[in-house]
Short mmCIF file of C-alpha atoms in Angstrom, two decimals:
data_model
loop_
_atom_site.label_atom_id
_atom_site.label_comp_id
_atom_site.label_asym_id
_atom_site.label_seq_id
_atom_site.Cartn_x
_atom_site.Cartn_y
_atom_site.Cartn_z
CA MET A 778 -241.82 -52.77 -83.18
CA ASN A 779 -238.66 -52.89 -81.12
CA GLN A 780 -236.30 -49.97 -81.77
CA GLU A 781 -233.37 -52.14 -82.82
CA LEU A 782 -235.56 -54.13 -85.23
CA ASN A 783 -236.64 -51.22 -87.41
CA PRO A 784 -235.50 -50.80 -91.04
CA GLN A 785 -233.47 -47.67 -90.23
CA ASN A 786 -231.31 -49.66 -87.84
CA PHE A 787 -230.96 -52.43 -90.44
CA LYS A 788 -229.80 -49.84 -92.99
CA ARG A 789 -227.25 -48.48 -90.52
CA ILE A 790 -225.91 -51.97 -89.78
CA SER A 791 -225.73 -52.73 -93.49
CA ILE A 792 -223.84 -49.54 -94.30
CA ILE A 793 -221.37 -50.16 -91.47
CA ASN A 794 -220.84 -53.73 -92.70
CA TRP A 795 -220.24 -52.52 -96.26
CA MET A 796 -217.68 -49.99 -95.00
CA LEU A 797 -215.91 -52.59 -92.86
CA SER A 798 -215.85 -55.28 -95.54
CA VAL A 799 -212.98 -53.86 -97.62
CA PRO A 800 -210.56 -53.28 -94.71
CA PHE A 801 -211.34 -56.71 -93.28
CA PHE A 802 -210.96 -58.31 -96.69
CA LEU A 803 -207.52 -56.75 -97.13
CA LEU A 804 -206.51 -57.52 -93.55
CA PHE A 805 -207.22 -61.22 -93.94
CA ALA A 806 -206.01 -61.57 -97.55
CA TRP A 807 -202.46 -60.26 -97.15
CA PRO A 808 -200.97 -63.21 -95.18
CA TYR A 809 -202.05 -65.66 -97.88
CA TRP A 810 -200.82 -63.33 -100.61
CA TYR A 811 -197.47 -62.84 -98.87
CA LEU A 812 -196.84 -66.56 -98.28
CA ALA A 813 -197.94 -67.46 -101.80
CA ASN A 814 -195.59 -64.86 -103.29
CA LEU A 815 -192.72 -66.24 -101.22
CA SER A 816 -193.56 -69.73 -102.49
CA GLY A 817 -193.46 -68.63 -106.14
CA ILE A 818 -197.04 -69.51 -106.96
CA GLU A 819 -198.67 -68.13 -110.14
CA GLN A 820 -200.37 -64.75 -109.72
CA PHE A 821 -203.82 -65.99 -110.77
CA ILE A 822 -203.75 -68.68 -108.11
CA ILE A 823 -202.46 -66.19 -105.54
CA TYR A 824 -205.32 -63.75 -106.08
CA ALA A 825 -208.01 -66.44 -106.26
CA GLY A 826 -206.65 -68.11 -103.13
CA SER A 827 -206.36 -64.81 -101.28
CA CYS A 828 -209.99 -64.03 -101.98
CA LEU A 829 -211.15 -67.47 -100.95
CA PHE A 830 -208.99 -67.31 -97.82
CA SER A 831 -210.11 -63.87 -96.73
CA ILE A 832 -213.86 -64.09 -97.33
CA PRO A 833 -214.70 -66.59 -94.53
CA PHE A 834 -212.89 -64.52 -91.90
CA MET A 835 -214.46 -61.28 -93.14
CA ILE A 836 -217.95 -62.80 -93.12
CA THR A 837 -217.43 -64.18 -89.62
CA ILE A 838 -216.44 -60.77 -88.24
CA LEU A 839 -219.35 -59.03 -89.98
CA HIS A 840 -221.75 -61.73 -88.76
CA GLY A 841 -220.47 -61.08 -85.25
CA HIS A 842 -221.12 -57.37 -85.73
CA VAL A 843 -224.74 -58.10 -86.63
CA THR A 844 -225.05 -60.41 -83.64
CA MET A 845 -223.67 -57.77 -81.28
CA ALA A 846 -225.95 -55.08 -82.71
CA LEU A 847 -229.17 -57.08 -82.68
CA GLY A 848 -228.60 -60.08 -80.47
CA GLU A 849 -228.53 -63.73 -81.37
CA ALA A 850 -232.29 -64.07 -81.09
CA HIS A 851 -233.03 -61.25 -83.56
CA ARG A 852 -230.28 -61.38 -86.19
CA HIS A 853 -232.46 -63.52 -88.47
CA HIS A 854 -234.73 -60.47 -88.88
CA TYR A 855 -231.78 -58.56 -90.34
CA TYR A 856 -230.89 -61.38 -92.72
CA ASP A 857 -234.53 -61.69 -93.79
CA TRP A 858 -234.53 -57.94 -94.47
CA LEU A 859 -231.33 -58.29 -96.54
CA SER A 860 -232.94 -61.08 -98.56
CA SER A 861 -235.90 -58.83 -99.29
CA LYS A 862 -233.57 -56.11 -100.70
CA PRO A 863 -231.51 -58.07 -103.28
CA LEU A 864 -230.78 -55.10 -105.54
CA THR A 865 -229.74 -52.61 -102.87
CA TYR A 866 -228.53 -53.43 -99.36
CA GLY A 867 -228.52 -57.20 -99.83
CA LEU A 868 -226.70 -57.12 -103.16
CA PHE A 869 -224.03 -59.72 -102.34
CA PHE A 870 -225.96 -61.46 -99.58
CA HIS A 871 -227.07 -65.07 -99.76
CA PRO A 872 -228.32 -66.97 -96.70
CA MET A 873 -225.73 -69.69 -97.35
CA MET A 874 -222.93 -67.22 -96.50
CA MET A 875 -223.82 -67.29 -92.80
CA ARG A 876 -223.42 -71.05 -92.55
CA THR A 877 -220.23 -72.25 -90.90
CA ARG A 878 -219.99 -75.14 -93.35
CA PHE A 879 -219.85 -72.73 -96.31
CA ARG A 880 -217.12 -70.65 -94.68
CA LEU A 881 -215.07 -73.72 -93.82
CA ILE A 882 -215.39 -75.00 -97.39
CA LEU A 883 -214.03 -71.70 -98.72
CA LEU A 884 -211.13 -71.89 -96.29
CA VAL A 885 -210.30 -75.50 -97.22
CA VAL A 886 -210.53 -74.71 -100.96
CA SER A 887 -208.10 -71.81 -100.52
CA ILE A 888 -205.63 -74.05 -98.69
CA LEU A 889 -205.97 -76.73 -101.38
CA LEU A 890 -205.41 -74.06 -104.02
CA PHE A 891 -202.24 -73.02 -102.22
CA ILE A 892 -200.99 -76.61 -102.14
CA VAL A 893 -201.80 -77.21 -105.81
CA GLY A 894 -200.18 -73.91 -106.79
CA PHE A 895 -197.08 -74.76 -104.79
CA PHE A 896 -196.67 -78.14 -106.48
CA LEU A 897 -197.29 -76.61 -109.91
CA SER A 898 -194.54 -74.05 -109.28
CA ILE A 899 -191.94 -76.69 -108.46
#
């Protein structure tokens, strides 16, 4: 088996992605949170919208990390490995998360939540 396609490398990539997920989540959530606070939106809507806004960007960066580590032709092996470990390394992984359509839907929902929250605060 190719050296980059072994389970040890998959574990390393997974651990790095888990460590990077919180900083990326916070990095992409704060602009939404800041603008929503300035707009006077309710706190529940702010936090829900911030999460929904930040997750697509975070997933895209982490997906790019996997692609750079393994290559576009082999990243499906990593995602198959994550699917086979649902209670450990692949705890929050679902194959739908890597689809662009899913990420765009989350982004649009967060923007709609911002708009609804803004009109409710008026």
